[in-house]
Amino acid sequence: QVQLVESGGGLVQAGGSLRLSCAASGSIFTINDMGWYRQAPGKQREVVAVIASGGSTNYADSVKGRFTISRDKAKNTVYLQMNSLEPEDTAVYYCKSWYYSGSSVYDYWGQGTQVTVSS
């Protein structure tokens, strides 16, 4: 089992910045990739950014150039630096981890942290 705890959400004005953190505990040796998702009211959860075990990253088109995902393996923590925030970024942000074992995939979710961007 992996436990993921997000922090760093809050209320910010448009154009501002926030940094989200996700601390992993438990069976951390089983974590391969980590990522951030978000879910706005009335919308489906969507991927924001993913960082692989080797460090490669992928971003949703809507956040490219504004958000940066990074990972500190020594601290078992993944970060999401969010700059130039827009009201459309308002959502609950969730951390997710993946572990691959053969043909099986195990994933875990955090409880989410609210990000609200005011115009």
Coordinates of N, CA and C in Angstrom, one line a residue:
Q1 N 0.8 -1.2 0.0 CA 0.0 0.0 0.0 C 0.9 1.3 0.0
V2 N 0.4 2.2 -0.7 CA 1.1 3.5 -0.8 C 0.1 4.6 -0.3
Q3 N 0.5 5.5 0.5 CA -0.3 6.6 1.0 C 0.3 7.9 0.4
L4 N -0.6 8.7 -0.2 CA -0.2 9.9 -0.8 C -1.0 11.1 -0.2
V5 N -0.2 12.1 0.2 CA -0.8 13.2 0.9 C -0.4 14.5 0.2
E6 N -1.4 15.2 -0.4 CA -1.1 16.5 -1.1 C -1.2 17.6 -0.1
S7 N -0.5 18.7 -0.5 CA -0.6 19.9 0.3 C -0.2 21.1 -0.7
G8 N -0.5 22.3 -0.2 CA -0.1 23.5 -1.0 C -1.2 24.2 -1.8
G9 N -2.4 23.6 -1.8 CA -3.5 24.2 -2.4 C -3.9 25.5 -1.7
G10 N -4.8 26.3 -2.4 CA -5.3 27.5 -1.8 C -6.0 28.4 -2.8
L11 N -6.2 29.6 -2.4 CA -6.8 30.6 -3.2 C -5.7 31.6 -3.7
V12 N -5.7 31.9 -5.0 CA -4.7 32.7 -5.6 C -5.4 33.5 -6.7
Q13 N -4.9 34.7 -6.9 CA -5.4 35.5 -8.0 C -4.8 35.1 -9.4
A14 N -5.6 35.4 -10.4 CA -5.1 35.0 -11.7 C -3.7 35.7 -12.0
G15 N -2.9 34.9 -12.6 CA -1.5 35.3 -12.8 C -0.5 34.9 -11.7
G16 N -1.1 34.5 -10.6 CA -0.2 34.1 -9.5 C 0.3 32.7 -9.6
S17 N 1.0 32.2 -8.6 CA 1.6 30.9 -8.6 C 1.3 30.2 -7.3
L18 N 1.4 28.9 -7.4 CA 1.3 28.0 -6.3 C 2.2 26.8 -6.5
R19 N 2.6 26.1 -5.4 CA 3.4 24.9 -5.6 C 2.7 23.8 -4.7
L20 N 2.3 22.8 -5.4 CA 1.7 21.6 -4.7 C 2.7 20.6 -4.4
S21 N 2.6 19.9 -3.3 CA 3.4 18.9 -2.9 C 2.6 17.6 -2.7
C22 N 3.2 16.5 -2.9 CA 2.6 15.2 -2.7 C 3.6 14.3 -2.0
A23 N 3.4 14.0 -0.8 CA 4.4 13.1 0.0 C 3.9 11.7 0.0
A24 N 4.7 10.8 -0.4 CA 4.4 9.3 -0.4 C 5.0 8.6 0.8
S25 N 4.2 7.7 1.3 CA 4.7 6.8 2.4 C 4.1 5.4 2.2
G26 N 4.6 4.5 3.0 CA 4.2 3.1 2.9 C 5.1 2.4 2.0
S27 N 4.6 1.6 1.1 CA 5.5 0.8 0.2 C 6.0 1.6 -0.9
I28 N 6.8 2.6 -0.6 CA 7.3 3.5 -1.6 C 8.2 2.9 -2.6
F29 N 8.8 1.7 -2.2 CA 9.7 1.1 -3.2 C 8.9 0.5 -4.4
T30 N 7.6 0.5 -4.2 CA 6.8 0.0 -5.4 C 6.4 1.1 -6.3
I31 N 6.8 2.4 -6.1 CA 6.4 3.5 -6.9 C 7.3 3.6 -8.1
N32 N 6.7 3.6 -9.3 CA 7.4 3.9 -10.6 C 7.1 5.4 -11.0
D33 N 6.0 5.6 -11.6 CA 5.7 6.9 -12.1 C 4.8 7.6 -11.1
M34 N 4.8 9.0 -11.1 CA 3.9 9.8 -10.3 C 3.4 10.9 -11.2
G35 N 2.2 11.4 -10.8 CA 1.6 12.4 -11.6 C 0.6 13.2 -10.8
W36 N 0.0 14.2 -11.5 CA -1.0 15.1 -11.0 C -2.2 15.1 -11.9
Y37 N -3.4 14.9 -11.4 CA -4.6 15.1 -12.1 C -5.4 16.2 -11.4
R38 N -6.5 16.6 -12.1 CA -7.3 17.6 -11.5 C -8.8 17.4 -12.0
Q39 N -9.7 17.8 -11.2 CA -11.1 17.7 -11.5 C -11.8 19.0 -11.1
A40 N -12.4 19.6 -12.1 CA -13.2 20.8 -11.9 C -14.6 20.4 -11.7
P41 N -15.4 21.3 -11.0 CA -16.8 21.0 -10.8 C -17.5 20.7 -12.1
G42 N -18.2 19.6 -12.1 CA -19.0 19.2 -13.3 C -18.2 18.6 -14.4
K43 N -16.9 18.4 -14.2 CA -16.1 17.9 -15.3 C -15.4 16.6 -14.9
Q44 N -14.9 15.9 -15.9 CA -14.2 14.6 -15.6 C -12.8 14.9 -15.1
R45 N -12.3 14.0 -14.3 CA -10.9 14.1 -13.9 C -10.0 14.0 -15.1
E46 N -9.0 14.9 -15.1 CA -8.0 14.9 -16.3 C -6.6 14.9 -15.8
V47 N -5.7 14.4 -16.6 CA -4.3 14.3 -16.3 C -3.7 15.7 -16.5
V48 N -2.9 16.1 -15.6 CA -2.2 17.4 -15.7 C -0.7 17.2 -16.1
A49 N 0.0 16.4 -15.4 CA 1.4 16.2 -15.6 C 1.8 14.8 -15.0
V50 N 2.7 14.2 -15.7 CA 3.3 12.9 -15.2 C 4.8 12.9 -15.3
I51 N 5.4 12.4 -14.2 CA 6.9 12.2 -14.3 C 7.2 10.7 -14.1
A52 N 8.0 10.2 -15.0 CA 8.4 8.8 -14.9 C 9.5 8.6 -13.9
S53 N 9.7 7.3 -13.6 CA 10.8 7.0 -12.7 C 12.1 7.5 -13.1
G54 N 12.3 7.5 -14.4 CA 13.6 8.0 -15.0 C 13.7 9.5 -15.2
G55 N 12.6 10.2 -14.9 CA 12.6 11.6 -14.9 C 12.0 12.3 -16.1
S56 N 11.6 11.5 -17.1 CA 10.9 12.1 -18.2 C 9.5 12.6 -17.8
T57 N 9.1 13.7 -18.5 CA 7.8 14.3 -18.1 C 6.9 14.5 -19.3
N58 N 5.6 14.5 -18.9 CA 4.6 14.8 -19.9 C 3.5 15.8 -19.3
Y59 N 3.0 16.6 -20.1 CA 2.1 17.6 -19.7 C 0.8 17.7 -20.6
A60 N -0.3 18.1 -19.9 CA -1.5 18.4 -20.7 C -1.2 19.7 -21.5
D61 N -1.7 19.7 -22.7 CA -1.5 20.9 -23.5 C -1.9 22.2 -22.8
S62 N -2.9 22.1 -22.0 CA -3.5 23.3 -21.4 C -2.5 23.9 -20.3
V63 N -1.5 23.2 -19.9 CA -0.6 23.7 -18.8 C 0.8 23.8 -19.3
K64 N 1.1 23.3 -20.5 CA 2.5 23.4 -21.0 C 3.0 24.8 -21.0
G65 N 4.2 25.0 -20.5 CA 4.8 26.3 -20.4 C 4.5 27.0 -19.1
R66 N 3.5 26.5 -18.4 CA 3.1 27.2 -17.1 C 3.3 26.4 -15.9
F67 N 3.1 25.0 -16.0 CA 3.3 24.1 -14.9 C 4.6 23.3 -15.1
T68 N 5.2 23.0 -14.0 CA 6.4 22.1 -14.0 C 6.3 21.0 -12.9
I69 N 6.4 19.8 -13.3 CA 6.4 18.7 -12.4 C 7.8 18.3 -12.1
S70 N 8.1 18.0 -10.8 CA 9.4 17.5 -10.4 C 9.3 16.5 -9.3
R71 N 10.4 15.9 -9.0 CA 10.3 14.7 -8.1 C 11.6 14.7 -7.3
D72 N 11.5 14.5 -6.0 CA 12.6 14.4 -5.1 C 12.5 13.0 -4.5
K73 N 13.2 12.0 -5.1 CA 13.1 10.6 -4.6 C 13.6 10.5 -3.2
A74 N 14.6 11.3 -2.8 CA 15.1 11.1 -1.4 C 14.0 11.5 -0.4
K75 N 13.1 12.4 -0.8 CA 12.0 12.8 0.1 C 10.7 12.1 -0.2
N76 N 10.7 11.3 -1.2 CA 9.5 10.6 -1.7 C 8.4 11.6 -1.9
T77 N 8.7 12.6 -2.6 CA 7.8 13.7 -2.8 C 7.8 14.2 -4.3
V78 N 6.6 14.4 -4.8 CA 6.5 15.0 -6.1 C 5.9 16.4 -6.0
Y79 N 6.3 17.3 -6.8 CA 5.8 18.7 -6.8 C 5.2 19.1 -8.1
L80 N 4.3 20.1 -8.0 CA 3.7 20.7 -9.2 C 3.8 22.2 -9.0
Q81 N 4.8 22.8 -9.7 CA 4.9 24.3 -9.7 C 4.0 24.8 -10.7
M82 N 3.0 25.7 -10.3 CA 2.0 26.2 -11.2 C 2.2 27.7 -11.2
N83 N 2.5 28.2 -12.4 CA 2.7 29.7 -12.6 C 1.7 30.2 -13.6
S84 N 1.5 31.5 -13.6 CA 0.6 32.1 -14.6 C -0.8 31.5 -14.5
L85 N -1.3 31.3 -13.3 CA -2.5 30.6 -13.1 C -3.7 31.3 -13.6
E86 N -4.7 30.6 -14.1 CA -5.9 31.1 -14.8 C -7.1 30.6 -14.0
P87 N -8.2 31.3 -14.1 CA -9.4 30.8 -13.4 C -9.8 29.4 -13.9
E88 N -9.4 29.1 -15.1 CA -9.8 27.7 -15.7 C -8.9 26.6 -15.0
D89 N -7.9 27.0 -14.2 CA -7.1 26.0 -13.5 C -7.8 25.6 -12.1
T90 N -8.9 26.3 -11.8 CA -9.6 26.0 -10.6 C -10.1 24.6 -10.6
A91 N -9.7 23.8 -9.6 CA -10.1 22.4 -9.5 C -9.5 21.8 -8.2
V92 N -9.9 20.6 -8.0 CA -9.3 19.8 -6.9 C -8.1 19.0 -7.6
Y93 N -7.0 19.1 -7.1 CA -5.8 18.5 -7.7 C -5.4 17.2 -6.9
Y94 N -5.3 16.1 -7.6 CA -5.0 14.9 -7.0 C -3.6 14.3 -7.4
C95 N -2.9 13.7 -6.5 CA -1.7 13.1 -6.8 C -1.9 11.6 -7.1
K96 N -1.2 11.0 -8.0 CA -1.3 9.6 -8.3 C 0.0 8.9 -8.5
S97 N 0.1 7.7 -8.1 CA 1.3 6.9 -8.3 C 1.0 5.6 -9.0
W98 N 1.9 5.1 -9.7 CA 1.8 3.9 -10.4 C 2.9 2.9 -10.1
Y99 N 2.6 1.6 -10.1 CA 3.6 0.6 -9.9 C 3.3 -0.5 -10.9
Y100 N 4.4 -0.8 -11.7 CA 4.2 -1.8 -12.8 C 4.9 -3.1 -12.4
S101 N 4.2 -4.2 -12.4 CA 4.7 -5.5 -12.0 C 4.3 -6.5 -13.1
G102 N 5.1 -6.9 -14.0 CA 4.7 -7.8 -15.0 C 3.6 -7.1 -15.9
S103 N 2.5 -7.8 -16.0 CA 1.4 -7.2 -16.7 C 0.4 -6.5 -15.8
S104 N 0.7 -6.4 -14.6 CA -0.2 -5.7 -13.6 C 0.2 -4.3 -13.4
V105 N -0.8 -3.4 -13.2 CA -0.5 -2.0 -12.8 C -1.3 -1.7 -11.5
Y106 N -0.6 -1.2 -10.6 CA -1.2 -0.8 -9.3 C -1.1 0.7 -9.2
D107 N -2.2 1.3 -8.9 CA -2.2 2.8 -8.8 C -2.9 3.2 -7.5
Y108 N -2.4 4.3 -7.0 CA -2.9 4.9 -5.7 C -3.2 6.4 -5.9
W109 N -4.2 6.9 -5.2 CA -4.6 8.3 -5.3 C -4.4 9.0 -3.9
G110 N -4.1 10.3 -3.9 CA -4.2 11.1 -2.7 C -5.6 11.6 -2.6
Q111 N -5.9 12.3 -1.5 CA -7.2 12.8 -1.2 C -7.6 14.0 -1.9
G112 N -6.6 14.7 -2.5 CA -6.9 15.9 -3.2 C -6.7 17.2 -2.4
T113 N -6.3 18.2 -3.2 CA -6.2 19.6 -2.6 C -6.8 20.6 -3.5
Q114 N -7.6 21.5 -2.9 CA -8.3 22.5 -3.7 C -7.4 23.6 -4.1
V115 N -7.5 24.0 -5.4 CA -6.9 25.1 -6.0 C -8.0 26.0 -6.6
T116 N -8.0 27.2 -6.1 CA -9.0 28.2 -6.6 C -8.3 29.4 -7.1
V117 N -8.6 29.8 -8.4 CA -7.9 30.9 -9.0 C -9.0 32.0 -9.3
S118 N -8.9 33.1 -8.7 CA -9.9 34.2 -8.8 C -9.5 35.1 -10.0
S119 N -10.5 35.6 -10.6 CA -10.2 36.5 -11.8 C -10.1 38.0 -11.3

